[in-house]
Amino acid sequence: MYQAEQKTASAIVVFDIDGVIRDVGGSYRRALADTVEHYTGGVYRPSMKDIDTLKGEGVWNNDWEASRELIYRYFEGQGGDRTQLNYDYQEIVAFFQSRYRGPDPVHWTGYICDEPLLLQPSYLEGLTQAQIRWGFFSGATRGSATYVLEKRLGLRSPVLVAMEDAPGKPDPTGLFDVIQQLEPHSGTLSPVIYVGDTVADMQTVEHARQQEPSRQWIGVGILPPHAQTTPEYATAYSLQLQQAGGAIVLKSVEELIPTVIQTLLMKN
């Protein structure tokens, strides 16, 4: 028992943000669908399942790039050639941001303002009390991530690596950066749990394990709210996360309590 408690005390938990800390079904994903619909002349609006299918490929964590890719694929499905499509990427980004953040880049009024939170600060306080260090590695922009972490959750300068700070997932560089900021300089490698809701998140853990096999790495999948609309959808989404390397899939991040963390560390 003593050994298990010591192991838990040294653990580091790193969280993705979108789909884990906040529900982005009506914000990021809505802005993505708006963008694709706009650039396809109102003909095609991707469904949640369309977006999940794309993200299931593991390389479309950036929603701006995902928007452009779905636009390209729509026109390719109509017999077009993406090399002949002269869309300015920055214009796509600007349109997306006008929906997600709002037209005013300083005073935000867009979809981001109405994102439901998926955890409460008390949950993170419980991890701290259990001597579990925690931080965030997200593909969201630093402004968007800081908005939810500091303004909405009231956290004070949490450890955060965002889009501008590291290559996109599944590259584990950003995950390593968070760990470096959280890990005590004791010479002992802390076990790391990365919590995410996409295939790219779970693949990030696999890539981290390949690069640093001497450390214990555990991927924990979270079912985002939109994937829980039907039992069949939830089962299929869970299986996808498990096949990508998730050791366990939970319906809510707040289910990842210290006793569950301890069990994961002992079993993996």
Short mmCIF file of C-alpha atoms in Angstrom, two decimals:
data_model
loop_
_atom_site.label_atom_id
_atom_site.label_comp_id
_atom_site.label_asym_id
_atom_site.label_seq_id
_atom_site.Cartn_x
_atom_site.Cartn_y
_atom_site.Cartn_z
CA MET A 1 0.00 0.00 0.00
CA TYR A 2 2.82 2.38 0.87
CA GLN A 3 4.41 1.80 -2.52
CA ALA A 4 1.16 2.54 -4.35
CA GLU A 5 0.66 5.77 -2.41
CA GLN A 6 4.19 6.89 -3.15
CA LYS A 7 3.67 6.18 -6.83
CA THR A 8 0.45 8.20 -6.92
CA ALA A 9 2.05 11.10 -5.07
CA SER A 10 4.65 11.50 -7.82
CA ALA A 11 2.16 11.37 -10.70
CA ILE A 12 1.68 14.12 -13.26
CA VAL A 13 -1.67 14.54 -15.03
CA VAL A 14 -1.76 16.66 -18.19
CA PHE A 15 -5.10 17.66 -19.67
CA ASP A 16 -6.20 18.52 -23.15
CA ILE A 17 -8.77 21.32 -23.02
CA ASP A 18 -11.31 21.04 -25.84
CA GLY A 19 -13.79 18.23 -25.20
CA VAL A 20 -12.18 17.59 -21.80
CA ILE A 21 -12.27 20.86 -19.85
CA ARG A 22 -14.93 22.56 -21.95
CA ASP A 23 -17.64 21.40 -24.34
CA VAL A 24 -16.77 22.74 -27.80
CA GLY A 25 -19.66 21.11 -29.66
CA GLY A 26 -21.41 24.47 -29.92
CA SER A 27 -18.29 26.58 -30.33
CA TYR A 28 -15.17 25.24 -32.10
CA ARG A 29 -17.12 22.60 -33.95
CA ARG A 30 -19.92 25.00 -34.79
CA ALA A 31 -17.39 27.51 -36.12
CA LEU A 32 -15.77 24.73 -38.15
CA ALA A 33 -19.12 23.77 -39.68
CA ASP A 34 -19.93 27.45 -40.34
CA THR A 35 -16.61 27.88 -42.12
CA VAL A 36 -17.01 24.84 -44.34
CA GLU A 37 -20.59 25.82 -45.15
CA HIS A 38 -19.51 29.35 -46.04
CA TYR A 39 -16.70 28.28 -48.36
CA THR A 40 -18.82 25.65 -50.09
CA GLY A 41 -21.45 28.25 -50.94
CA GLY A 42 -23.92 26.97 -48.36
CA VAL A 43 -24.12 23.56 -50.01
CA TYR A 44 -22.28 21.42 -47.46
CA ARG A 45 -22.33 21.69 -43.68
CA PRO A 46 -20.37 18.88 -41.99
CA SER A 47 -22.11 16.96 -39.23
CA MET A 48 -20.51 16.04 -35.90
CA LYS A 49 -19.92 12.59 -37.32
CA ASP A 50 -18.21 14.04 -40.40
CA ILE A 51 -15.88 16.01 -38.13
CA ASP A 52 -15.21 12.99 -35.92
CA THR A 53 -14.40 10.87 -38.98
CA LEU A 54 -11.83 13.43 -40.10
CA LYS A 55 -10.31 13.78 -36.64
CA GLY A 56 -10.22 10.00 -36.36
CA GLU A 57 -7.40 10.09 -38.89
CA GLY A 58 -5.26 11.52 -36.11
CA VAL A 59 -3.72 14.45 -37.98
CA TRP A 60 -6.43 17.13 -37.91
CA ASN A 61 -6.19 18.45 -34.38
CA ASN A 62 -6.01 22.04 -35.69
CA ASP A 63 -9.60 23.09 -36.47
CA TRP A 64 -8.50 25.73 -38.96
CA GLU A 65 -6.67 23.09 -40.97
CA ALA A 66 -9.57 20.69 -40.49
CA SER A 67 -11.94 23.31 -41.92
CA ARG A 68 -9.77 23.76 -45.01
CA GLU A 69 -9.43 20.00 -45.45
CA LEU A 70 -13.18 19.44 -45.38
CA ILE A 71 -13.62 22.25 -47.93
CA TYR A 72 -11.06 20.59 -50.19
CA ARG A 73 -12.63 17.17 -49.79
CA TYR A 74 -16.07 18.48 -50.62
CA PHE A 75 -14.89 19.93 -53.93
CA GLU A 76 -12.85 16.82 -54.69
CA GLY A 77 -16.05 14.84 -54.19
CA GLN A 78 -17.58 17.03 -56.90
CA GLY A 79 -14.76 16.15 -59.27
CA GLY A 80 -12.59 19.17 -58.47
CA ASP A 81 -8.85 19.40 -57.90
CA ARG A 82 -7.60 20.94 -54.66
CA THR A 83 -4.54 22.32 -56.39
CA GLN A 84 -6.87 24.53 -58.43
CA LEU A 85 -8.67 25.93 -55.38
CA ASN A 86 -7.23 29.32 -54.54
CA TYR A 87 -8.41 29.70 -50.97
CA ASP A 88 -6.32 31.94 -48.75
CA TYR A 89 -5.65 30.03 -45.54
CA GLN A 90 -5.49 33.21 -43.44
CA GLU A 91 -8.92 34.23 -44.76
CA ILE A 92 -10.30 30.86 -43.67
CA VAL A 93 -8.76 31.37 -40.25
CA ALA A 94 -10.19 34.89 -40.01
CA PHE A 95 -13.68 33.71 -40.92
CA PHE A 96 -13.47 30.87 -38.38
CA GLN A 97 -12.30 33.26 -35.67
CA SER A 98 -15.08 35.73 -36.47
CA ARG A 99 -17.53 33.01 -35.50
CA TYR A 100 -15.64 31.41 -32.63
CA ARG A 101 -14.14 34.48 -30.99
CA GLY A 102 -16.42 37.13 -32.49
CA PRO A 103 -15.80 40.01 -34.88
CA ASP A 104 -13.96 42.09 -32.28
CA PRO A 105 -10.55 40.55 -31.51
CA VAL A 106 -10.37 42.38 -28.17
CA HIS A 107 -13.88 42.10 -26.73
CA TRP A 108 -14.99 38.56 -27.45
CA THR A 109 -18.66 37.95 -28.15
CA GLY A 110 -18.54 34.74 -30.20
CA TYR A 111 -19.34 31.12 -29.51
CA ILE A 112 -16.48 30.87 -26.99
CA CYS A 113 -18.52 32.89 -24.49
CA ASP A 114 -21.13 30.14 -24.14
CA GLU A 115 -18.97 27.01 -23.79
CA PRO A 116 -20.20 24.74 -20.97
CA LEU A 117 -17.46 23.76 -18.52
CA LEU A 118 -16.80 20.06 -17.97
CA LEU A 119 -15.01 20.34 -14.64
CA GLN A 120 -15.00 22.59 -11.60
CA PRO A 121 -11.95 24.12 -9.87
CA SER A 122 -12.65 21.92 -6.84
CA TYR A 123 -11.72 18.86 -8.92
CA LEU A 124 -8.24 20.25 -9.58
CA GLU A 125 -7.92 21.25 -5.94
CA GLY A 126 -8.57 17.60 -5.06
CA LEU A 127 -5.67 16.50 -7.26
CA THR A 128 -3.39 19.04 -5.61
CA GLN A 129 -4.39 17.80 -2.18
CA ALA A 130 -3.48 14.27 -3.31
CA GLN A 131 -0.02 15.57 -4.31
CA ILE A 132 -0.78 15.03 -7.99
CA ARG A 133 0.70 17.75 -10.18
CA TRP A 134 -1.32 18.87 -13.19
CA GLY A 135 -1.11 21.11 -16.26
CA PHE A 136 -2.50 21.57 -19.75
CA PHE A 137 -1.34 20.76 -23.29
CA SER A 138 -3.85 21.95 -25.89
CA GLY A 139 -4.08 22.63 -29.59
CA ALA A 140 -6.21 25.68 -28.81
CA THR A 141 -4.69 29.12 -29.20
CA ARG A 142 -3.15 30.55 -26.04
CA GLY A 143 -5.80 33.27 -25.93
CA SER A 144 -8.65 30.76 -26.13
CA ALA A 145 -7.06 28.38 -23.63
CA THR A 146 -6.26 31.17 -21.18
CA TYR A 147 -9.83 32.47 -21.49
CA VAL A 148 -11.31 29.21 -20.21
CA LEU A 149 -8.61 28.40 -17.65
CA GLU A 150 -8.18 31.82 -16.06
CA LYS A 151 -11.35 33.77 -16.78
CA ARG A 152 -13.88 30.93 -16.61
CA LEU A 153 -12.23 28.56 -14.11
CA GLY A 154 -10.36 31.19 -12.14
CA LEU A 155 -6.98 29.41 -12.24
CA ARG A 156 -3.92 31.55 -11.60
CA SER A 157 -1.20 31.16 -14.25
CA PRO A 158 -1.62 27.40 -14.72
CA VAL A 159 1.09 25.46 -16.56
CA LEU A 160 -0.07 25.59 -20.18
CA VAL A 161 1.42 24.72 -23.55
CA ALA A 162 -0.88 25.95 -26.34
CA MET A 163 -0.93 26.06 -30.13
CA GLU A 164 1.69 28.79 -30.44
CA ASP A 165 4.11 27.05 -28.07
CA ALA A 166 4.73 23.64 -29.68
CA PRO A 167 4.09 21.53 -32.79
CA GLY A 168 0.58 20.13 -33.14
CA LYS A 169 -0.43 16.76 -31.79
CA PRO A 170 0.33 13.88 -32.11
CA ASP A 171 3.83 15.37 -31.82
CA PRO A 172 4.59 15.00 -28.08
CA THR A 173 6.92 18.02 -27.80
CA GLY A 174 4.29 20.11 -26.02
CA LEU A 175 3.59 17.28 -23.59
CA PHE A 176 7.28 17.07 -22.76
CA ASP A 177 7.32 20.84 -22.20
CA VAL A 178 4.50 20.65 -19.66
CA ILE A 179 6.19 17.80 -17.81
CA GLN A 180 9.46 19.71 -17.65
CA GLN A 181 7.67 22.57 -15.89
CA LEU A 182 5.88 20.28 -13.42
CA GLU A 183 8.42 17.62 -12.59
CA PRO A 184 10.58 18.07 -9.48
CA HIS A 185 14.31 17.86 -10.10
CA SER A 186 14.77 14.74 -8.01
CA GLY A 187 16.25 12.49 -10.67
CA THR A 188 13.15 10.25 -10.58
CA LEU A 189 10.88 10.11 -13.63
CA SER A 190 7.27 10.74 -12.65
CA PRO A 191 4.57 8.64 -14.29
CA VAL A 192 2.48 10.74 -16.69
CA ILE A 193 -1.20 10.53 -17.56
CA TYR A 194 -2.40 12.49 -20.57
CA VAL A 195 -6.15 13.07 -20.74
CA GLY A 196 -7.74 13.77 -24.11
CA ASP A 197 -10.78 13.18 -26.28
CA THR A 198 -9.31 12.48 -29.73
CA VAL A 199 -7.24 9.89 -31.54
CA ALA A 200 -4.45 12.46 -31.87
CA ASP A 201 -4.38 12.82 -28.06
CA MET A 202 -3.96 9.08 -27.55
CA GLN A 203 -1.36 8.90 -30.32
CA THR A 204 0.55 11.68 -28.57
CA VAL A 205 0.99 9.35 -25.60
CA GLU A 206 2.19 6.54 -27.86
CA HIS A 207 4.75 8.81 -29.50
CA ALA A 208 5.92 10.05 -26.10
CA ARG A 209 6.39 6.45 -24.97
CA GLN A 210 8.49 5.70 -28.05
CA GLN A 211 10.72 8.70 -27.43
CA GLU A 212 11.05 8.21 -23.68
CA PRO A 213 10.38 4.51 -22.93
CA SER A 214 11.90 4.67 -19.44
CA ARG A 215 8.90 6.69 -18.17
CA GLN A 216 5.43 5.32 -17.44
CA TRP A 217 2.93 6.80 -19.89
CA ILE A 218 -0.84 6.35 -19.69
CA GLY A 219 -3.45 7.72 -22.08
CA VAL A 220 -6.92 8.38 -20.66
CA GLY A 221 -9.74 8.99 -23.12
CA ILE A 222 -12.70 11.23 -22.35
CA LEU A 223 -16.00 10.98 -24.20
CA PRO A 224 -16.92 14.52 -25.28
CA PRO A 225 -20.58 15.41 -24.79
CA HIS A 226 -21.46 15.15 -28.48
CA ALA A 227 -20.24 11.52 -28.50
CA GLN A 228 -22.67 10.59 -25.72
CA THR A 229 -25.88 11.34 -27.61
CA THR A 230 -26.58 7.63 -28.20
CA PRO A 231 -25.15 4.44 -26.67
CA GLU A 232 -24.00 3.29 -30.10
CA TYR A 233 -22.12 6.52 -30.74
CA ALA A 234 -20.49 6.37 -27.30
CA THR A 235 -19.41 2.75 -27.81
CA ALA A 236 -17.91 3.44 -31.23
CA TYR A 237 -16.11 6.56 -30.02
CA SER A 238 -14.73 4.75 -26.96
CA LEU A 239 -13.44 1.90 -29.11
CA GLN A 240 -11.68 4.38 -31.38
CA LEU A 241 -9.88 5.96 -28.42
CA GLN A 242 -8.91 2.56 -27.02
CA GLN A 243 -7.59 1.37 -30.36
CA ALA A 244 -5.47 4.53 -30.52
CA GLY A 245 -3.88 3.64 -27.18
CA GLY A 246 -6.24 4.78 -24.43
CA ALA A 247 -5.90 2.67 -21.30
CA ILE A 248 -9.38 3.66 -20.16
CA VAL A 249 -12.24 5.82 -21.48
CA LEU A 250 -14.36 7.88 -19.07
CA LYS A 251 -17.59 9.79 -19.56
CA SER A 252 -16.30 12.79 -17.61
CA VAL A 253 -12.88 14.08 -16.67
CA GLU A 254 -14.06 14.41 -13.08
CA GLU A 255 -14.25 10.60 -12.91
CA LEU A 256 -10.44 10.59 -12.97
CA ILE A 257 -10.12 10.91 -9.21
CA PRO A 258 -6.95 10.05 -7.23
CA THR A 259 -8.08 6.49 -6.47
CA VAL A 260 -8.67 5.85 -10.19
CA ILE A 261 -5.26 7.35 -10.96
CA GLN A 262 -3.68 5.05 -8.39
CA THR A 263 -5.35 2.01 -9.99
CA LEU A 264 -4.15 3.04 -13.46
CA LEU A 265 -0.58 3.45 -12.23
CA MET A 266 -0.64 -0.02 -10.68
CA LYS A 267 -2.17 -1.75 -13.72
CA ASN A 268 -0.22 -0.09 -16.55
#
